[in-house]
Amino acid sequence: MDKLNILLDSTLSALKKLTTLTTLSDLETKTIGRKGELTEILKTLKDLPEDQRKEFGQAANETKKTLETAFAEKRSELETIEMNKKLETETCDITEPGIKPKVGSVHPLSKVQWEVENIFSQMGFSIMDGPEIESEYYNFEGLNIPSYHPARDMQDTFFIDKQADEKHGRLVLRTHTSPVQVRTMQKYGAPLRIIVPGRVFRYEATDASHDTTFDQVEGLLVDKNISLAHLKGVLEEFLTRLFGKKVTVRFRPGYFPFVEPGLEVDFSCLLCEGKGCRVCKHSGWLEFMGAGMVHENVLKAGGIDPSVYQGWAFGFGLTRLVMMRYGIDDIRLLKSSDPRFLQQF
Ligand code: PHE
């Protein structure tokens, strides 16, 4: 019993003087831990006469409980002190400015492409695409471009040293988006209203206005009783919505093997509105694209009966449109991935 009282008193007074959580844990282990002093004292229980064992056992339990409570109280007291100390020394300035994350931006080509897609979708056109690696057949023959046509020459076309298959000839990097005309006619038949934005490739010496890779948008409409008047209406509506101001369009004769009649399309200069300025070389008009009524042979290649259906097609340079829109004077910037250029959009 004396030993128990000594343990209790000495532990309580030692506990009072403690200032850290580690020394508290050490003292706890040493006294009421599994191999601690209290356990040692309890080992003497078996040496006591029967009638004293119960009393001793109860006293030992009391001591243990008292000490446990004392340890718990001291622990929470010390924890509070240590937490406060921590809060005093660790500072966090919530008024300090944050680190601005770098965010990307949409490429100007994609931006304008989406706008073009939106406007044509609203007019009932579907958005199509086709392979960038084409066969000679779809890039040329199907479009009524005979094998002696200069566009097939090595000066213009990247050929791939591989056959597509027996019927479709060699593989080429498509030189325009027009091959998707025949592909779509074969797949969906008439009537059709589509636009085809996509990359095209030409064997070209690169300078500020020429690149080997650029983007076009093809348009194709096939239906009954279709005329060039519909084309003019659709184009003026498209350009007026795109530029947010009234734009007019003019047709000039032009030649493309896959249209008859064929056209060059200009639109009124946005800067001088037709009066003539430096941008339009004092003509009042900006060259925009090739177009025309779809050639009979092209409709036939697409499996469409030219005696029932007519259509028109156009193709313009999306890249050039983007350059006009933003006043970009070097085509190579568009593929440069230069953040100084891209961050401006
Ligand atoms: N494919 C032609 C080009 O790349 C443009 C065009 C498309 C012309 C459709 C007429 C009809 O230049």
Short mmCIF file of C-alpha atoms and ligand atoms in Angstrom, two decimals:
data_model
loop_
_atom_site.label_atom_id
_atom_site.label_comp_id
_atom_site.label_asym_id
_atom_site.label_seq_id
_atom_site.Cartn_x
_atom_site.Cartn_y
_atom_site.Cartn_z
CA MET A 1 0.00 0.00 0.00
CA ASP A 2 2.84 2.35 0.84
CA LYS A 3 4.47 1.62 -2.47
CA LEU A 4 1.19 2.47 -4.20
CA ASN A 5 0.93 5.78 -2.33
CA ILE A 6 4.52 6.68 -3.09
CA LEU A 7 4.01 5.91 -6.75
CA LEU A 8 0.85 8.04 -6.81
CA ASP A 9 2.38 11.04 -5.04
CA SER A 10 5.70 11.05 -6.85
CA THR A 11 4.02 10.61 -10.23
CA LEU A 12 1.53 13.40 -9.61
CA SER A 13 4.21 15.82 -8.50
CA ALA A 14 6.51 14.85 -11.41
CA LEU A 15 3.56 15.33 -13.75
CA LYS A 16 3.03 18.89 -12.51
CA LYS A 17 6.55 19.87 -13.52
CA LEU A 18 6.36 18.45 -17.07
CA THR A 19 6.47 20.87 -19.96
CA THR A 20 6.56 18.68 -23.08
CA LEU A 21 4.45 15.94 -24.61
CA THR A 22 7.42 13.65 -25.11
CA THR A 23 8.46 13.68 -21.48
CA LEU A 24 4.80 13.13 -20.59
CA SER A 25 4.69 9.96 -22.70
CA ASP A 26 7.96 8.77 -21.16
CA LEU A 27 6.62 9.20 -17.65
CA GLU A 28 3.37 7.47 -18.56
CA THR A 29 5.19 4.42 -19.90
CA LYS A 30 7.48 4.31 -16.88
CA THR A 31 4.62 4.42 -14.34
CA ILE A 32 1.33 3.00 -15.61
CA GLY A 33 2.66 1.45 -18.85
CA ARG A 34 2.39 -2.29 -19.47
CA LYS A 35 5.87 -2.92 -18.07
CA GLY A 36 5.77 0.06 -15.71
CA GLU A 37 6.13 0.48 -11.97
CA LEU A 38 2.45 -0.16 -11.19
CA THR A 39 2.64 -3.54 -12.94
CA GLU A 40 5.75 -4.34 -10.87
CA ILE A 41 3.90 -3.52 -7.65
CA LEU A 42 0.93 -5.65 -8.68
CA LYS A 43 3.24 -8.66 -9.04
CA THR A 44 3.53 -8.70 -5.21
CA LEU A 45 -0.24 -9.38 -5.02
CA LYS A 46 0.27 -13.12 -5.05
CA ASP A 47 2.56 -12.92 -1.96
CA LEU A 48 -0.19 -11.34 0.16
CA PRO A 49 -2.47 -13.32 2.43
CA GLU A 50 -5.85 -14.13 0.88
CA ASP A 51 -7.87 -11.58 2.93
CA GLN A 52 -5.68 -8.59 1.97
CA ARG A 53 -5.60 -9.27 -1.74
CA LYS A 54 -9.01 -7.77 -2.50
CA GLU A 55 -8.29 -4.50 -0.70
CA PHE A 56 -4.88 -4.19 -2.34
CA GLY A 57 -6.32 -4.95 -5.75
CA GLN A 58 -8.96 -2.25 -5.35
CA ALA A 59 -6.41 0.30 -4.17
CA ALA A 60 -4.16 -0.49 -7.14
CA ASN A 61 -7.07 0.03 -9.52
CA GLU A 62 -7.95 3.37 -7.89
CA THR A 63 -4.36 4.51 -8.23
CA LYS A 64 -4.32 3.52 -11.89
CA LYS A 65 -7.55 5.39 -12.63
CA THR A 66 -6.41 8.52 -10.80
CA LEU A 67 -3.12 8.53 -12.65
CA GLU A 68 -4.80 7.90 -16.02
CA THR A 69 -7.08 10.89 -15.50
CA ALA A 70 -4.17 13.03 -14.40
CA PHE A 71 -2.14 12.06 -17.48
CA ALA A 72 -5.09 12.77 -19.81
CA GLU A 73 -5.64 16.20 -18.29
CA LYS A 74 -1.98 17.11 -18.46
CA ARG A 75 -1.79 15.86 -22.04
CA SER A 76 -4.59 18.09 -23.25
CA GLU A 77 -3.12 21.03 -21.34
CA LEU A 78 0.27 20.52 -23.02
CA GLU A 79 -1.32 20.03 -26.42
CA THR A 80 -3.06 23.39 -26.16
CA ILE A 81 0.18 25.08 -25.15
CA GLU A 82 2.13 23.53 -28.03
CA MET A 83 -0.58 24.44 -30.54
CA ASN A 84 -0.57 28.06 -29.40
CA LYS A 85 3.21 28.17 -29.66
CA LYS A 86 2.99 26.83 -33.20
CA LEU A 87 0.41 29.42 -34.16
CA GLU A 88 2.62 32.18 -32.80
CA THR A 89 5.72 31.13 -34.71
CA GLU A 90 4.19 30.01 -37.99
CA THR A 91 2.89 32.93 -40.00
CA CYS A 92 0.71 32.90 -43.06
CA ASP A 93 0.09 36.17 -44.88
CA ILE A 94 -3.30 35.75 -46.48
CA THR A 95 -3.00 39.13 -48.19
CA GLU A 96 0.04 37.99 -50.20
CA PRO A 97 -0.77 37.92 -53.95
CA GLY A 98 -1.24 34.42 -55.43
CA ILE A 99 0.64 32.80 -58.30
CA LYS A 100 -1.29 33.29 -61.51
CA PRO A 101 -1.59 29.99 -63.39
CA LYS A 102 -0.67 30.07 -67.07
CA VAL A 103 -3.74 29.32 -69.15
CA GLY A 104 -3.72 28.41 -72.82
CA SER A 105 -5.90 29.99 -75.46
CA VAL A 106 -7.76 28.80 -78.51
CA HIS A 107 -5.67 28.98 -81.69
CA PRO A 108 -6.96 31.68 -84.07
CA LEU A 109 -7.49 29.04 -86.77
CA SER A 110 -9.73 26.99 -84.47
CA LYS A 111 -11.53 30.09 -83.32
CA VAL A 112 -12.50 31.17 -86.82
CA GLN A 113 -13.21 27.56 -87.85
CA TRP A 114 -15.73 27.28 -85.01
CA GLU A 115 -17.38 30.54 -86.03
CA VAL A 116 -17.63 29.33 -89.64
CA GLU A 117 -19.08 26.01 -88.47
CA ASN A 118 -21.65 27.77 -86.29
CA ILE A 119 -22.89 30.03 -89.07
CA PHE A 120 -23.19 27.22 -91.61
CA SER A 121 -24.82 24.88 -89.06
CA GLN A 122 -27.47 27.54 -88.51
CA MET A 123 -28.12 27.47 -92.25
CA GLY A 124 -28.65 23.71 -92.20
CA PHE A 125 -25.19 22.53 -93.27
CA SER A 126 -23.53 19.50 -91.67
CA ILE A 127 -19.83 19.49 -90.77
CA MET A 128 -17.88 16.70 -92.52
CA ASP A 129 -14.30 15.61 -92.68
CA GLY A 130 -12.20 13.25 -94.71
CA PRO A 131 -8.71 11.76 -94.74
CA GLU A 132 -5.68 14.02 -95.07
CA ILE A 133 -3.88 11.16 -96.79
CA GLU A 134 -6.05 10.67 -99.86
CA SER A 135 -6.00 8.49 -102.94
CA GLU A 136 -5.28 9.93 -106.37
CA TYR A 137 -8.80 8.91 -107.30
CA TYR A 138 -10.63 11.12 -104.79
CA ASN A 139 -8.14 13.97 -105.01
CA PHE A 140 -8.12 14.08 -108.83
CA GLU A 141 -10.07 11.59 -111.05
CA GLY A 142 -13.32 11.68 -109.09
CA LEU A 143 -13.16 15.46 -109.40
CA ASN A 144 -12.84 15.32 -113.17
CA ILE A 145 -9.16 16.24 -113.03
CA PRO A 146 -7.52 14.27 -115.84
CA SER A 147 -4.14 12.63 -115.40
CA TYR A 148 -2.40 15.23 -117.56
CA HIS A 149 -3.57 18.09 -115.33
CA PRO A 150 -0.66 20.17 -113.99
CA ALA A 151 -1.99 19.97 -110.42
CA ARG A 152 -0.72 16.39 -110.35
CA ASP A 153 2.80 17.50 -111.09
CA MET A 154 5.48 17.05 -108.46
CA GLN A 155 5.61 20.85 -108.16
CA ASP A 156 2.20 20.84 -106.52
CA THR A 157 1.51 17.53 -104.88
CA PHE A 158 3.14 15.42 -102.20
CA PHE A 159 2.87 11.84 -103.39
CA ILE A 160 3.32 8.93 -101.03
CA ASP A 161 5.30 6.00 -102.32
CA LYS A 162 2.41 3.58 -101.90
CA GLN A 163 -0.74 2.53 -103.74
CA ALA A 164 -4.12 3.14 -102.09
CA ASP A 165 -5.44 0.11 -103.99
CA GLU A 166 -5.88 -1.03 -107.62
CA LYS A 167 -8.80 1.25 -108.33
CA HIS A 168 -7.84 4.38 -106.42
CA GLY A 169 -4.22 4.80 -107.48
CA ARG A 170 -1.39 6.23 -105.43
CA LEU A 171 -1.70 7.86 -102.03
CA VAL A 172 -1.29 11.65 -101.89
CA LEU A 173 -1.50 14.31 -99.23
CA ARG A 174 -4.76 15.94 -100.29
CA THR A 175 -4.14 19.19 -102.13
CA HIS A 176 -7.63 20.52 -101.34
CA THR A 177 -10.73 19.57 -99.32
CA SER A 178 -12.72 18.86 -102.52
CA PRO A 179 -12.19 15.05 -102.36
CA VAL A 180 -14.69 15.01 -99.49
CA GLN A 181 -17.37 16.08 -102.03
CA VAL A 182 -17.39 12.68 -103.77
CA ARG A 183 -16.84 10.78 -100.52
CA THR A 184 -19.89 12.41 -98.94
CA MET A 185 -22.09 11.95 -102.04
CA GLN A 186 -21.20 8.25 -102.08
CA LYS A 187 -21.95 7.89 -98.40
CA TYR A 188 -25.14 9.93 -98.03
CA GLY A 189 -26.52 10.57 -101.54
CA ALA A 190 -28.69 13.59 -102.35
CA PRO A 191 -29.88 16.04 -101.09
CA LEU A 192 -26.77 17.31 -99.29
CA ARG A 193 -25.65 20.44 -97.48
CA ILE A 194 -22.15 20.19 -96.05
CA ILE A 195 -19.06 22.13 -95.20
CA VAL A 196 -15.66 20.50 -94.77
CA PRO A 197 -13.00 22.35 -92.81
CA GLY A 198 -9.60 20.70 -92.99
CA ARG A 199 -5.89 20.69 -93.62
CA VAL A 200 -4.45 20.53 -97.11
CA PHE A 201 -0.91 20.18 -98.42
CA ARG A 202 1.00 21.54 -101.41
CA TYR A 203 4.56 21.14 -102.58
CA GLU A 204 5.32 24.82 -102.26
CA ALA A 205 8.31 27.05 -101.55
CA THR A 206 7.54 28.69 -98.21
CA ASP A 207 7.37 32.46 -97.80
CA ALA A 208 5.20 35.01 -95.99
CA SER A 209 2.12 34.08 -98.02
CA HIS A 210 2.80 30.43 -98.98
CA ASP A 211 3.07 27.37 -96.81
CA THR A 212 3.11 23.63 -97.49
CA THR A 213 0.27 23.13 -95.03
CA PHE A 214 -2.79 25.30 -94.69
CA ASP A 215 -6.50 25.05 -93.99
CA GLN A 216 -9.47 25.20 -96.32
CA VAL A 217 -13.23 25.05 -95.99
CA GLU A 218 -15.15 23.20 -98.68
CA GLY A 219 -18.85 23.78 -99.21
CA LEU A 220 -21.25 21.56 -101.14
CA LEU A 221 -24.97 21.81 -101.68
CA VAL A 222 -26.86 19.27 -103.80
CA ASP A 223 -30.61 19.41 -104.27
CA LYS A 224 -33.32 19.90 -106.89
CA ASN A 225 -33.62 23.24 -108.76
CA ILE A 226 -30.41 24.68 -107.37
CA SER A 227 -28.80 27.72 -109.00
CA LEU A 228 -25.89 30.10 -108.41
CA ALA A 229 -28.34 32.57 -106.90
CA HIS A 230 -28.53 30.27 -103.86
CA LEU A 231 -24.75 30.31 -103.65
CA LYS A 232 -24.66 34.10 -103.70
CA GLY A 233 -27.33 34.31 -101.00
CA VAL A 234 -25.61 31.79 -98.74
CA LEU A 235 -22.19 33.44 -99.13
CA GLU A 236 -23.40 36.98 -98.47
CA GLU A 237 -25.30 35.78 -95.42
CA PHE A 238 -22.25 33.86 -94.19
CA LEU A 239 -19.78 36.74 -94.63
CA THR A 240 -22.17 39.32 -93.20
CA ARG A 241 -22.63 37.22 -90.07
CA LEU A 242 -18.92 36.45 -89.81
CA PHE A 243 -17.77 40.06 -90.06
CA GLY A 244 -20.79 41.56 -88.34
CA LYS A 245 -21.45 44.03 -91.14
CA LYS A 246 -23.03 43.99 -94.59
CA VAL A 247 -20.76 42.25 -97.07
CA THR A 248 -21.52 41.79 -100.77
CA VAL A 249 -20.15 39.18 -103.12
CA ARG A 250 -19.27 39.22 -106.82
CA PHE A 251 -18.72 36.37 -109.25
CA ARG A 252 -16.09 36.29 -112.00
CA PRO A 253 -15.57 33.45 -114.45
CA GLY A 254 -12.95 30.98 -113.30
CA TYR A 255 -11.79 27.51 -114.20
CA PHE A 256 -11.77 24.39 -112.06
CA PRO A 257 -12.26 20.99 -113.75
CA PHE A 258 -14.86 19.91 -111.15
CA VAL A 259 -17.32 22.76 -111.69
CA GLU A 260 -19.16 24.03 -114.77
CA PRO A 261 -19.63 26.94 -114.93
CA GLY A 262 -16.70 27.80 -112.67
CA LEU A 263 -16.25 30.98 -110.67
CA GLU A 264 -13.84 33.13 -108.76
CA VAL A 265 -15.64 34.77 -105.86
CA ASP A 266 -14.67 38.15 -104.38
CA PHE A 267 -16.25 40.02 -101.49
CA SER A 268 -16.47 43.75 -100.89
CA CYS A 269 -13.43 45.19 -99.10
CA LEU A 270 -14.14 45.45 -95.39
CA LEU A 271 -11.87 48.43 -94.87
CA CYS A 272 -13.14 50.82 -97.58
CA GLU A 273 -16.46 49.10 -98.20
CA GLY A 274 -15.88 49.02 -101.95
CA LYS A 275 -14.50 52.51 -102.45
CA GLY A 276 -10.95 51.31 -103.03
CA CYS A 277 -7.99 51.33 -100.65
CA ARG A 278 -4.50 49.90 -100.13
CA VAL A 279 -5.83 46.60 -98.71
CA CYS A 280 -7.94 45.81 -101.80
CA LYS A 281 -5.35 47.30 -104.18
CA HIS A 282 -7.89 50.03 -105.06
CA SER A 283 -10.32 47.57 -106.61
CA GLY A 284 -12.90 47.61 -103.81
CA TRP A 285 -12.88 43.76 -103.80
CA LEU A 286 -10.96 41.00 -102.02
CA GLU A 287 -10.33 37.65 -103.71
CA PHE A 288 -12.02 34.99 -101.63
CA MET A 289 -12.49 31.61 -103.26
CA GLY A 290 -13.20 29.24 -106.12
CA ALA A 291 -16.69 27.94 -106.72
CA GLY A 292 -19.17 26.80 -109.34
CA MET A 293 -21.93 24.41 -110.28
CA VAL A 294 -20.84 20.85 -109.55
CA HIS A 295 -19.70 19.15 -112.78
CA GLU A 296 -21.90 16.31 -114.08
CA ASN A 297 -18.97 13.92 -113.91
CA VAL A 298 -18.47 14.69 -110.23
CA LEU A 299 -22.13 14.04 -109.43
CA LYS A 300 -21.87 10.77 -111.35
CA ALA A 301 -18.71 9.79 -109.47
CA GLY A 302 -20.70 10.40 -106.28
CA GLY A 303 -23.53 8.16 -107.53
CA ILE A 304 -25.98 11.05 -108.00
CA ASP A 305 -28.14 11.42 -111.13
CA PRO A 306 -27.32 14.80 -112.75
CA SER A 307 -30.66 14.83 -114.59
CA VAL A 308 -32.45 15.01 -111.23
CA TYR A 309 -30.06 16.91 -108.97
CA GLN A 310 -27.85 19.95 -109.34
CA GLY A 311 -25.50 21.53 -106.88
CA TRP A 312 -22.79 24.05 -106.25
CA ALA A 313 -19.50 23.80 -104.45
CA PHE A 314 -16.97 26.24 -103.13
CA GLY A 315 -13.60 26.14 -101.48
CA PHE A 316 -11.89 28.93 -99.56
CA GLY A 317 -8.69 29.27 -97.58
CA LEU A 318 -9.51 29.34 -93.89
CA THR A 319 -5.90 30.30 -93.26
CA ARG A 320 -6.21 33.34 -95.50
CA LEU A 321 -9.50 34.33 -93.86
CA VAL A 322 -7.84 34.20 -90.43
CA MET A 323 -4.95 36.33 -91.71
CA MET A 324 -7.38 38.92 -93.11
CA ARG A 325 -9.46 38.88 -89.96
CA TYR A 326 -6.58 39.57 -87.59
CA GLY A 327 -4.19 41.41 -89.91
CA ILE A 328 -1.55 38.63 -89.73
CA ASP A 329 1.08 39.33 -92.37
CA ASP A 330 3.08 36.08 -92.27
CA ILE A 331 1.39 32.70 -92.80
CA ARG A 332 4.26 30.88 -91.03
CA LEU A 333 3.26 32.40 -87.67
CA LEU A 334 0.15 30.21 -87.64
CA LYS A 335 2.18 27.00 -87.33
CA SER A 336 5.00 28.50 -85.27
CA SER A 337 3.57 27.60 -81.82
CA ASP A 338 5.23 30.78 -80.63
CA PRO A 339 3.51 31.88 -77.41
CA ARG A 340 4.32 35.54 -78.14
CA PHE A 341 2.10 35.18 -81.19
CA LEU A 342 -0.55 32.87 -79.73
CA GLN A 343 -1.07 34.85 -76.52
CA GLN A 344 -2.52 37.71 -78.55
CA PHE A 345 -5.70 35.78 -79.25
N1 PHE B 1 -10.56 23.00 -104.57
C1 PHE B 1 -10.34 24.31 -105.13
C2 PHE B 1 -8.94 24.79 -104.65
O1 PHE B 1 -8.36 24.21 -103.80
C3 PHE B 1 -11.38 25.30 -104.70
C4 PHE B 1 -12.75 24.97 -105.22
C5 PHE B 1 -13.62 24.19 -104.47
C6 PHE B 1 -13.16 25.45 -106.46
C7 PHE B 1 -14.86 23.92 -104.94
C8 PHE B 1 -14.41 25.15 -106.93
C9 PHE B 1 -15.27 24.40 -106.17
O2 PHE B 1 -8.43 25.76 -105.11
#
